[in-house]
Amino acid sequence: MAETEAVALEQLPVDERLYRIRHSTAHVMAEAVLRIFPEAKVAIGPPIENGFYYDFDLPRNLTPEDLEQIEEHMRDIVAGDHQFIREVQSREAAAGLFADQPYKLELIRELPDDQEISTYTQNSFTDLCRGPHVDSTRRIHPKAFKLLSVAGAYWRGDEKRPMLQRIYGTAWENPKELRAHLEHLKQVEKRDHRRLGKELDLFSTHEEAGSGLIYWHPKGSRVRIAIEDYWRAVHREGGYEMLFTPHVGKAWLWQTSGHLDFYKENMYAPMVLDNAEYFAKPMNCPFHIMIYKTQMRSYRDLPLRWGELGTVYRYERSGVLHGLLRVRGFTQDDAHIFCTPAQIGDEIKEVLRFSLKVWDDFGFKQIKAYLATRPPKSVGDEDRWLTAQASLQRAIEDQGLDYELDEGGGAFYGPKIDIKIKDALGREWQMTTIQFDFNLPDRFDMSFIDSDGKEKRPYMVHRALLGSLERFFGVLIEHYGGAFPLWLAPVQALVIPVASAFDGYAREVAELLFRAGLRAEADLSDDRMNAKIRNAQAAKIPYMVIVGENEAQARSVSLRTRTGERSAGIAVDDFVRQMRDKVDSRAEI
RNA sequence: GCCAGGAUAGCUCAGUGGUAGAGCAGCUCACUCGUAAUGAGCAGGUCGAGAGUUCGAAUCUCUCUUCUGGCUCCA
């Protein structure tokens, strides 16, 4: 039985409309590709966020010019006003239809017996597809889609299966939305932390010195120090103690922790000293446990909240390295909480409140939590899991946080809350993780003496707020597009004399700001004032302090902010005080 | 790791077989200027590394390194 999609597109919610349009555009693209390569084998072509892709097995590799040609054919097909016709097929009929399409046959073979098999046909192309689609190709606006890139992709993501060619495209309801999306992509590129890192002289990586390893330049280090100072201050208030632990540990440690059994592929190869193997640490937890075990712990000592800015090394495959966001060496803002079963509810509540405050202070206002529960293969008593999961869930609900349940998504050693933040461009980043661990306390045989005099196992929670300083810095750069809020800016104020006759006063003003703890300097180069302002603007420096004859006379300053606001005749002392207040209150500018 | 595309001056990039280019940055000199680029001059490259083809290679071929975009959002 053949039928067209009868639903009126207009009556569907926008997500559903876009889903159908993108899905249908993928089919049109497949038809276009088959026109050019009749012998092509088609794989799968789903709609994705903002667009679609389709995987093909082709006789030769695609070039960017091919994409243009494919687009031409697509526009031609779309113009034909071809209906999308759905047909339910018997298993045999479907197998017959796709006799020369091995990927489709494999999909058909793997469909459950009771599943209805359907095909969709538009014009000359029939695809195995569950739908749904738009009713006709005329629903696809010829100027509202664009093919973006070609990429290799393994059939079913499996490295052992053939590598297919994937064409990515974006599709929208109308050309205006497409333009807006392309503009968004441009914005994303402009804010790319790798680009800004170079432009603003924040950090670098060096292939000849090892990829995936970050070098923090003076300007980047200033931001990092501002982040770390803040981080230490809030942790002090939050009742945390700070630890420093070694960067390497002997095999015994990683054997005991289980890392050598389960995490070895991600660890740097061992170095041998005195016939013993030492491994660079991929995690800080075993070291913190070593400190825990240096004494007998009483329930009166708990909870213990121990934090460390711990630098860890993990092997990542070369192809996945990416700027600051995916690296091989990074500093985690790690902490471990050891507590009694009775304390766990309050501790989790507190750690969650604490992380939300930190995100708020850094200017990230859109937060979403993901609660991951026990997976089928896992360790630990059932009641511990239940207690832990309940405390996580209660904490989320207490904070009134938007959250999703990820059933069975926890680690084998415990449930967790992951927090994702949305940046200024609406992209989600997974940063914070709050994770129970029922494994390490057992493996290291940790204990505390409870009020009843009995030895008991403490609860252990891992927690990283920012995740890693490198990755967080990358996200921060992109979130602010390099225009850091005043309290984080590498240069908070730049003093600019209108002519070199006022260099002395400029230096004096900069010195006053510097002594008040501000990151301030004077631009005494022999550029003209206008050029200095331009440079400062390009460096996204929040405050440009202009001084000349009038200011030197009156011991005042004139200002220009990077947002273009101007003011004049402010007494120097007042200005220093105002700057100090703004920095202390973490004002954006 | 795999697929594709890159790698040319500090940065951004042009240069498709015949003696390496531009803009910015740097340096020197002049200019002393009131809120987004003063002018002139100078210097700067084993064209990612190695091998090959050729009278001749940044350019063609091969190998390697490395960067970028991807590599189950499942018909």
XYZ file of C-alpha atoms (C1' of nucleotides) in Angstrom:
664
model
C 0.000 0.000 0.000
C 1.409 3.354 -1.004
C 0.539 6.659 0.578
C 1.936 10.134 0.852
C 2.625 11.816 4.148
C -0.752 13.336 4.846
C -0.017 15.476 7.856
C -0.145 19.185 7.187
C 3.324 20.462 7.933
C 2.029 23.769 9.290
C 0.199 22.063 12.122
C 3.307 20.400 13.502
C 5.565 21.947 16.120
C 8.638 23.605 14.682
C 11.041 20.864 15.834
C 8.987 18.262 14.049
C 8.764 20.336 10.890
C 12.529 20.812 10.805
C 13.081 17.143 11.538
C 11.015 16.187 8.501
C 12.543 18.793 6.260
C 16.077 17.724 7.182
C 15.302 14.061 6.853
C 13.719 14.626 3.459
C 16.606 16.808 2.332
C 18.958 13.939 3.187
C 16.963 11.696 0.860
C 17.094 14.276 -1.893
C 20.844 14.491 -1.422
C 21.135 10.723 -1.727
C 19.216 10.874 -4.983
C 21.534 13.613 -6.240
C 24.604 11.586 -5.313
C 23.190 8.560 -7.132
C 22.717 10.653 -10.254
C 26.430 11.407 -10.248
C 27.532 7.994 -9.003
C 24.939 5.433 -10.104
C 27.050 2.675 -8.562
C 27.146 4.336 -5.123
C 26.151 2.285 -2.115
C 24.062 4.237 0.333
C 24.274 3.700 4.082
C 22.321 5.861 6.499
C 21.170 9.445 6.396
C 19.483 10.817 9.495
C 18.522 14.360 10.443
C 20.786 15.864 13.093
C 20.940 19.081 15.026
C 20.766 21.941 12.508
C 20.837 19.635 9.515
C 21.482 16.148 8.283
C 24.127 13.842 6.921
C 24.204 10.834 4.642
C 26.932 8.191 4.405
C 27.955 6.781 1.034
C 30.340 4.169 -0.275
C 31.636 5.819 -3.444
C 34.069 4.830 -6.194
C 36.203 7.879 -5.546
C 36.701 10.520 -2.919
C 34.533 13.595 -2.976
C 35.971 17.047 -3.424
C 34.464 20.377 -2.369
C 33.550 20.953 -6.042
C 31.455 17.790 -5.944
C 29.373 19.322 -3.175
C 28.408 22.209 -5.443
C 27.430 19.814 -8.177
C 25.399 17.719 -5.758
C 23.655 20.855 -4.532
C 22.757 21.734 -8.129
C 21.159 18.337 -8.632
C 19.348 18.681 -5.325
C 17.820 22.000 -6.364
C 16.767 20.412 -9.614
C 15.113 17.488 -7.790
C 13.428 19.757 -5.271
C 11.962 21.894 -8.055
C 10.205 18.807 -9.441
C 7.590 18.801 -6.650
C 7.973 15.054 -6.130
C 5.813 13.353 -3.543
C 7.369 11.332 -0.739
C 5.509 8.048 -1.000
C 5.529 5.654 1.887
C 5.115 1.931 1.288
C 5.036 -0.900 3.773
C 7.141 -3.780 2.497
C 7.387 -7.398 3.363
C 10.826 -8.466 4.459
C 11.342 -10.316 1.173
C 10.183 -7.403 -0.950
C 12.481 -5.040 0.914
C 15.416 -7.389 0.485
C 14.623 -7.563 -3.217
C 14.406 -3.802 -3.599
C 17.814 -3.314 -2.029
C 19.463 -6.387 -3.523
C 22.438 -4.339 -4.687
C 22.645 -2.211 -1.532
C 24.617 -4.244 1.010
C 24.349 -1.681 3.816
C 20.579 -1.546 3.491
C 20.420 -5.344 3.430
C 22.402 -5.475 6.634
C 19.979 -3.054 8.252
C 16.994 -5.065 7.079
C 18.528 -8.273 8.405
C 18.960 -6.733 11.809
C 15.481 -5.268 12.153
C 13.425 -7.089 14.768
C 10.948 -9.580 13.298
C 7.890 -7.721 14.476
C 9.038 -4.400 13.089
C 7.115 -3.015 10.138
C 9.435 -2.276 7.235
C 8.717 0.818 5.228
C 10.265 2.591 2.286
C 9.972 6.152 1.109
C 10.195 7.077 -2.534
C 10.611 10.466 -4.091
C 11.172 10.813 -7.824
C 13.742 8.121 -8.744
C 15.022 7.346 -5.249
C 13.680 4.802 -2.827
C 15.126 4.498 0.633
C 14.610 2.125 3.476
C 13.248 4.499 6.056
C 10.876 4.654 8.955
C 10.068 8.278 8.232
C 8.446 10.592 8.729
C 8.921 12.973 5.848
C 7.378 16.020 4.299
C 4.679 15.370 1.720
C 6.589 16.683 -1.272
C 9.989 17.995 -2.256
C 8.403 21.397 -2.729
C 8.474 21.686 1.064
C 12.237 21.878 0.808
C 13.131 25.454 0.013
C 15.853 25.422 -2.653
C 17.662 28.268 -0.937
C 17.304 27.062 2.624
C 19.797 24.199 2.585
C 23.521 23.982 2.064
C 26.052 21.164 1.998
C 28.831 21.928 4.424
C 31.528 19.296 4.494
C 32.703 15.820 3.629
C 34.148 13.570 6.287
C 35.172 9.986 6.697
C 32.938 7.910 8.918
C 33.102 4.220 9.670
C 30.075 2.134 8.827
C 28.279 2.049 12.141
C 31.132 3.868 13.824
C 33.168 0.702 13.930
C 36.850 1.055 13.097
C 36.907 -2.456 11.712
C 34.179 -1.769 9.166
C 34.544 0.110 5.886
C 35.176 3.831 5.913
C 32.354 5.662 4.208
C 32.123 9.227 3.018
C 29.754 11.360 4.988
C 28.303 14.543 3.578
C 27.050 17.012 6.171
C 24.430 19.570 5.289
C 22.267 22.087 7.021
C 18.605 22.701 6.201
C 15.977 25.164 7.391
C 12.458 26.271 6.637
C 13.448 29.412 4.754
C 16.527 31.220 3.433
C 16.453 33.686 6.307
C 16.946 30.920 8.856
C 19.721 29.429 6.763
C 21.481 32.772 6.624
C 21.104 33.154 10.382
C 22.629 29.736 10.916
C 25.546 30.414 8.580
C 26.088 33.670 10.454
C 26.078 31.690 13.702
C 28.741 29.381 12.295
C 30.814 32.430 11.416
C 30.461 33.707 14.967
C 31.571 30.342 16.303
C 34.652 30.531 14.094
C 35.421 34.073 15.168
C 35.254 33.057 18.801
C 37.321 29.923 18.336
C 39.586 29.786 21.380
C 42.528 28.638 19.264
C 42.251 31.728 17.118
C 41.701 34.059 20.072
C 44.446 32.313 22.015
C 46.877 33.341 19.320
C 45.451 36.811 18.721
C 45.387 37.680 22.402
C 48.679 35.898 23.131
C 47.129 33.616 25.754
C 48.558 30.155 25.109
C 50.228 27.925 22.556
C 50.908 24.305 21.748
C 54.052 22.990 20.126
C 54.024 19.962 17.891
C 57.790 19.628 18.165
C 57.514 19.561 21.940
C 54.532 17.219 22.153
C 50.977 17.709 20.978
C 48.101 18.069 23.376
C 50.307 19.869 25.907
C 49.510 23.464 26.718
C 51.897 26.372 27.191
C 50.315 29.232 29.121
C 51.732 32.599 28.056
C 51.968 35.543 30.483
C 48.547 36.908 29.474
C 46.907 33.507 29.706
C 48.648 32.822 32.993
C 47.242 36.029 34.413
C 43.744 34.764 33.695
C 44.599 31.379 35.115
C 45.953 32.921 38.291
C 42.789 35.014 38.635
C 40.750 31.823 38.232
C 42.895 29.915 40.712
C 42.856 32.724 43.283
C 39.085 32.826 43.092
C 38.904 29.060 43.203
C 41.065 28.786 46.318
C 39.146 31.568 48.040
C 35.730 29.970 47.515
C 37.054 26.571 48.530
C 38.443 28.022 51.722
C 34.993 29.473 52.451
C 33.397 26.181 51.476
C 35.320 24.242 54.100
C 37.882 22.600 51.846
C 41.511 21.859 52.652
C 44.061 21.938 49.861
C 46.431 19.128 48.977
C 49.502 18.826 46.813
C 50.396 15.357 45.608
C 53.070 13.887 43.324
C 52.820 13.657 39.558
C 53.914 10.047 39.362
C 53.166 6.944 41.349
C 54.497 3.409 41.427
C 52.707 0.519 39.784
C 51.474 -0.681 43.190
C 49.283 2.395 43.485
C 47.674 1.968 40.068
C 47.376 -1.767 40.538
C 45.514 -1.231 43.782
C 43.307 1.469 42.338
C 42.478 -0.716 39.349
C 43.688 1.804 36.806
C 46.212 -0.649 35.369
C 43.375 -3.079 34.744
C 40.754 -0.703 33.421
C 42.427 2.515 32.374
C 45.801 1.514 31.040
C 45.137 2.544 27.406
C 44.696 6.094 28.640
C 47.875 6.176 30.709
C 51.340 7.286 29.679
C 53.809 4.425 29.424
C 55.719 3.730 32.631
C 59.219 4.916 33.405
C 61.508 2.541 35.227
C 63.509 3.675 38.249
C 65.301 1.273 40.595
C 63.565 -1.655 38.925
C 60.157 -0.195 39.717
C 57.611 1.156 37.249
C 56.312 4.674 37.775
C 53.295 6.046 35.926
C 52.346 9.662 35.319
C 49.048 10.138 37.106
C 45.846 10.139 35.046
C 43.848 10.932 38.205
C 44.474 12.337 41.642
C 42.217 10.116 43.712
C 44.669 7.393 44.769
C 47.012 10.037 46.157
C 44.259 11.610 48.225
C 43.399 8.204 49.565
C 47.013 7.683 50.588
C 46.742 10.801 52.705
C 43.432 9.662 54.161
C 45.028 6.424 55.248
C 47.913 8.028 57.134
C 45.816 8.008 60.283
C 42.851 6.378 61.884
C 39.827 8.512 61.019
C 36.979 9.057 63.446
C 33.428 9.898 62.425
C 34.192 13.160 64.245
C 36.825 13.995 61.577
C 34.356 13.605 58.764
C 33.400 15.023 56.405
C 36.812 15.667 54.893
C 36.765 17.910 51.846
C 40.096 17.849 50.091
C 40.795 19.784 46.957
C 43.749 19.908 44.618
C 44.580 21.639 41.385
C 46.136 18.408 40.232
C 47.882 18.073 36.912
C 47.189 14.757 35.240
C 48.295 13.133 32.007
C 46.097 10.989 29.840
C 46.830 9.494 26.477
C 44.318 10.667 23.898
C 44.428 9.427 20.323
C 46.132 11.973 18.136
C 43.045 12.539 16.007
C 40.877 13.725 18.870
C 43.179 16.421 20.244
C 41.625 19.842 19.920
C 43.105 23.103 21.199
C 42.467 23.489 24.908
C 39.328 21.383 24.809
C 40.890 17.961 24.338
C 44.472 17.662 25.559
C 46.900 15.124 26.957
C 48.017 17.013 30.043
C 45.700 19.136 32.139
C 45.019 20.422 35.604
C 41.840 19.210 37.201
C 40.137 21.304 39.833
C 39.649 18.126 41.727
C 38.263 17.419 45.153
C 37.338 14.356 47.136
C 34.822 14.255 49.876
C 34.998 11.502 52.465
C 32.010 11.248 54.760
C 29.772 8.990 56.805
C 26.535 7.565 55.456
C 24.602 9.967 57.677
C 26.353 12.972 56.166
C 25.949 12.085 52.530
C 22.675 13.919 51.915
C 23.950 17.240 53.244
C 27.323 16.855 51.580
C 25.844 16.325 48.145
C 23.445 19.195 48.602
C 26.332 21.425 49.590
C 28.628 20.408 46.758
C 25.856 21.044 44.250
C 25.012 24.448 45.731
C 28.721 25.225 45.684
C 29.148 24.390 42.008
C 26.121 26.420 40.989
C 27.539 29.429 42.805
C 30.828 29.038 40.965
C 29.100 28.867 37.577
C 27.070 31.918 38.437
C 30.206 33.855 39.410
C 31.858 32.983 36.118
C 28.868 34.319 34.230
C 27.249 31.089 33.119
C 23.560 31.332 33.883
C 22.082 28.398 31.975
C 22.725 25.132 33.754
C 21.370 21.670 33.231
C 21.981 18.570 35.316
C 22.096 14.940 34.243
C 21.583 12.272 36.859
C 23.176 8.973 35.862
C 22.101 5.845 37.725
C 23.399 2.312 38.151
C 24.488 0.478 35.027
C 23.965 -3.299 34.735
C 27.658 -4.094 35.251
C 28.737 -2.385 38.434
C 30.198 -2.835 41.883
C 28.862 -1.913 45.323
C 25.917 -2.817 47.562
C 22.449 -2.153 46.278
C 21.490 -0.019 49.289
C 24.565 2.182 48.897
C 23.606 2.848 45.295
C 20.052 3.643 46.311
C 21.137 5.977 49.108
C 23.577 7.706 46.826
C 21.131 8.088 43.945
C 18.441 9.385 46.270
C 20.806 11.976 47.740
C 21.827 13.125 44.272
C 18.259 13.435 43.119
C 17.148 15.245 46.261
C 20.014 17.701 45.917
C 19.058 18.499 42.322
C 15.430 18.962 43.227
C 16.308 21.150 46.207
C 18.208 23.464 43.910
C 15.257 23.552 41.537
C 17.615 22.566 38.730
C 16.429 21.506 35.331
C 17.576 17.893 34.961
C 17.371 14.717 32.978
C 17.614 11.181 34.227
C 20.206 9.035 32.504
C 19.039 5.581 33.504
C 21.953 3.168 33.748
C 24.399 5.875 32.639
C 26.495 5.888 35.803
C 30.051 4.643 36.056
C 30.522 1.043 37.157
C 31.732 2.341 40.514
C 28.950 4.775 41.348
C 26.136 7.132 40.285
C 26.854 10.716 39.330
C 25.538 14.142 38.482
C 26.983 15.805 35.419
C 26.367 19.477 34.925
C 26.248 21.039 31.513
C 26.442 24.760 30.982
C 25.267 26.771 28.013
C 27.610 29.384 26.630
C 26.844 32.720 25.002
C 26.325 31.004 21.645
C 23.899 28.498 23.111
C 26.299 25.567 22.964
C 26.253 23.039 25.798
C 29.452 22.003 27.540
C 29.789 19.229 30.039
C 31.937 20.564 32.830
C 31.121 19.614 36.401
C 30.900 16.054 37.542
C 29.931 14.878 41.003
C 30.595 11.201 41.254
C 30.171 8.547 43.915
C 32.861 5.919 44.192
C 32.076 2.556 45.775
C 35.140 0.989 44.279
C 38.241 2.772 45.567
C 37.300 2.758 49.275
C 37.049 -1.039 48.984
C 40.204 -1.448 46.957
C 42.220 0.667 49.377
C 40.339 -0.734 52.360
C 39.430 2.701 53.696
C 37.676 2.998 57.015
C 36.577 5.253 59.811
C 35.538 4.503 63.379
C 31.888 5.304 63.869
C 30.187 6.505 67.090
C 29.386 2.906 67.967
C 33.113 2.112 67.990
C 32.855 -0.030 64.874
C 35.046 0.261 61.838
C 33.061 1.321 58.796
C 33.596 2.190 55.169
C 33.363 5.915 54.359
C 31.510 7.283 51.353
C 33.789 8.807 48.773
C 32.714 11.441 46.256
C 34.880 12.723 43.392
C 34.081 16.156 42.196
C 35.541 18.448 39.549
C 33.758 21.760 39.073
C 35.449 23.470 36.197
C 36.620 20.090 34.970
C 40.091 21.071 33.901
C 41.610 24.527 33.879
C 42.689 24.130 30.270
C 39.306 23.101 28.984
C 37.520 25.625 31.170
C 39.798 28.349 29.837
C 38.884 27.309 26.301
C 35.170 27.499 27.075
C 35.642 30.791 28.917
C 37.476 32.327 25.951
C 34.686 31.295 23.592
C 31.894 32.308 25.971
C 33.249 35.845 26.272
C 34.736 35.956 22.781
C 38.018 36.976 24.420
C 36.450 39.995 26.152
C 36.905 38.674 29.669
C 34.987 40.284 32.499
C 37.064 42.844 34.355
C 38.035 40.541 37.230
C 39.501 37.979 34.804
C 40.956 40.244 32.111
C 44.715 39.801 31.568
C 45.099 43.561 31.350
C 42.404 45.342 33.311
C 43.468 48.885 32.500
C 45.896 50.336 30.003
C 47.115 53.859 30.566
C 47.561 55.783 27.324
C 49.303 59.172 27.263
C 48.075 61.495 24.519
C 51.711 62.303 23.704
C 55.083 61.211 25.014
C 55.324 64.396 27.096
C 52.883 62.708 29.487
C 54.643 59.353 29.745
C 55.730 60.223 33.279
C 52.202 60.806 34.519
C 50.959 57.741 32.627
C 53.582 55.613 34.330
C 52.579 57.052 37.680
C 48.882 56.250 37.162
C 49.696 52.720 36.032
C 51.895 52.291 39.094
C 49.060 53.382 41.408
C 46.698 50.888 39.813
C 49.333 48.158 39.942
C 49.962 48.783 43.624
C 46.229 48.491 44.264
C 46.546 44.931 42.964
C 45.218 45.622 39.494
C 46.648 44.266 36.283
C 47.483 47.621 34.785
C 50.246 48.946 32.587
C 51.083 52.026 30.536
C 51.559 52.001 26.787
C 54.707 54.090 26.334
C 55.489 52.900 22.814
C 56.000 55.590 20.191
C 52.704 54.806 18.497
C 50.244 57.653 18.276
C 47.425 57.744 20.767
C 44.856 56.611 18.229
C 46.909 53.567 17.372
C 47.293 52.707 21.046
C 43.554 52.876 21.518
C 43.042 50.702 18.500
C 45.494 48.130 19.802
C 43.912 48.163 23.255
C 40.504 47.748 21.695
C 41.729 44.781 19.659
C 43.207 43.286 22.828
C 39.748 43.691 24.421
C 41.177 45.569 27.391
C 38.238 46.694 29.560
C 39.557 50.161 30.524
C 41.662 52.575 28.512
C 42.893 55.354 30.719
C 43.707 58.459 28.702
C 45.995 61.071 30.241
C 47.306 64.378 28.871
C 47.837 67.945 29.943
C 44.472 68.357 31.694
C 44.723 65.099 33.638
C 48.320 65.632 34.704
C 47.375 69.091 36.023
C 44.314 67.919 37.919
C 45.684 64.485 38.899
C 42.745 62.925 37.161
C 42.086 60.451 34.353
C 39.819 60.221 31.324
C 38.371 56.876 30.384
C 37.289 54.851 27.464
C 35.852 51.385 28.010
C 36.106 48.650 25.426
C 32.348 49.012 25.007
C 32.970 52.558 23.770
C 31.788 54.572 26.790
C 33.755 57.656 27.644
C 34.138 59.814 30.699
C 36.574 62.499 31.781
C 37.955 64.280 34.806
C 37.840 61.490 37.363
C 40.241 61.937 40.269
C 42.944 59.244 40.144
C 42.347 58.061 43.691
C 38.625 57.711 43.044
C 39.328 55.786 39.887
C 41.652 53.338 41.634
C 39.042 52.771 44.325
C 36.251 52.273 41.775
C 38.350 49.760 39.856
C 39.153 47.874 43.034
C 35.444 47.697 43.925
C 34.475 46.504 40.477
C 37.091 43.791 40.499
C 36.116 42.667 43.988
C 32.450 42.485 43.059
C 33.360 40.667 39.850
C 31.596 43.264 37.734
C 31.664 42.405 34.049
C 33.217 45.776 33.257
C 44.465 4.917 14.869
C 41.279 5.606 10.228
C 39.227 9.024 6.013
C 39.630 13.813 3.767
C 41.962 18.570 3.457
C 46.122 21.594 4.974
C 51.483 22.956 6.396
C 55.229 29.096 2.348
C 58.328 35.278 6.985
C 56.405 35.977 14.161
C 50.777 36.251 12.306
C 47.086 36.050 8.066
C 47.681 34.424 3.309
C 49.113 34.741 -2.440
C 52.249 32.009 -5.518
C 50.917 24.752 -10.320
C 57.973 23.140 -13.219
C 62.255 28.372 -14.715
C 66.226 33.228 -9.465
C 60.528 33.137 -3.131
C 55.707 37.624 -2.636
C 51.912 40.971 0.063
C 49.564 43.004 4.410
C 50.145 43.171 9.594
C 53.820 42.558 13.459
C 59.436 43.669 14.295
C 63.725 47.143 13.878
C 65.640 52.339 12.507
C 64.585 57.398 11.653
C 61.334 61.503 11.483
C 56.648 63.262 13.600
C 54.642 64.879 19.746
C 49.640 64.209 18.234
C 42.957 64.316 22.983
C 39.391 58.577 22.356
C 39.796 52.534 16.625
C 45.804 52.434 12.211
C 51.393 59.161 11.192
C 55.046 58.607 7.395
C 59.601 56.800 5.252
C 63.229 53.132 5.277
C 65.396 48.317 6.821
C 65.449 43.444 8.030
C 63.034 38.811 7.880
C 61.873 32.223 4.719
C 66.644 25.048 3.863
C 58.635 26.924 1.189
C 56.916 20.965 7.808
C 61.050 16.657 7.372
C 63.276 12.946 4.262
C 63.705 10.417 -0.357
C 62.599 10.298 -5.657
C 61.329 12.195 -10.931
C 63.593 16.348 -13.808
C 68.630 20.194 -16.982
C 65.701 22.606 -13.147
C 60.817 21.265 -7.678
C 57.416 25.645 -2.941
C 54.950 23.411 -7.355
C 54.969 16.352 -9.628
C 55.585 11.144 -6.826
C 56.430 8.344 -2.270
C 57.312 8.018 3.114
C 57.082 10.450 7.710
C 55.643 14.474 11.219
C 51.905 17.647 12.480
C 47.364 20.664 12.252
C 42.118 20.995 10.863
C 37.156 18.681 9.932
C 34.950 14.034 10.804
C 34.678 8.729 12.707
C 26.796 4.864 15.895
C 22.592 12.214 17.110
C 21.880 4.536 14.224
C 16.647 2.718 8.196
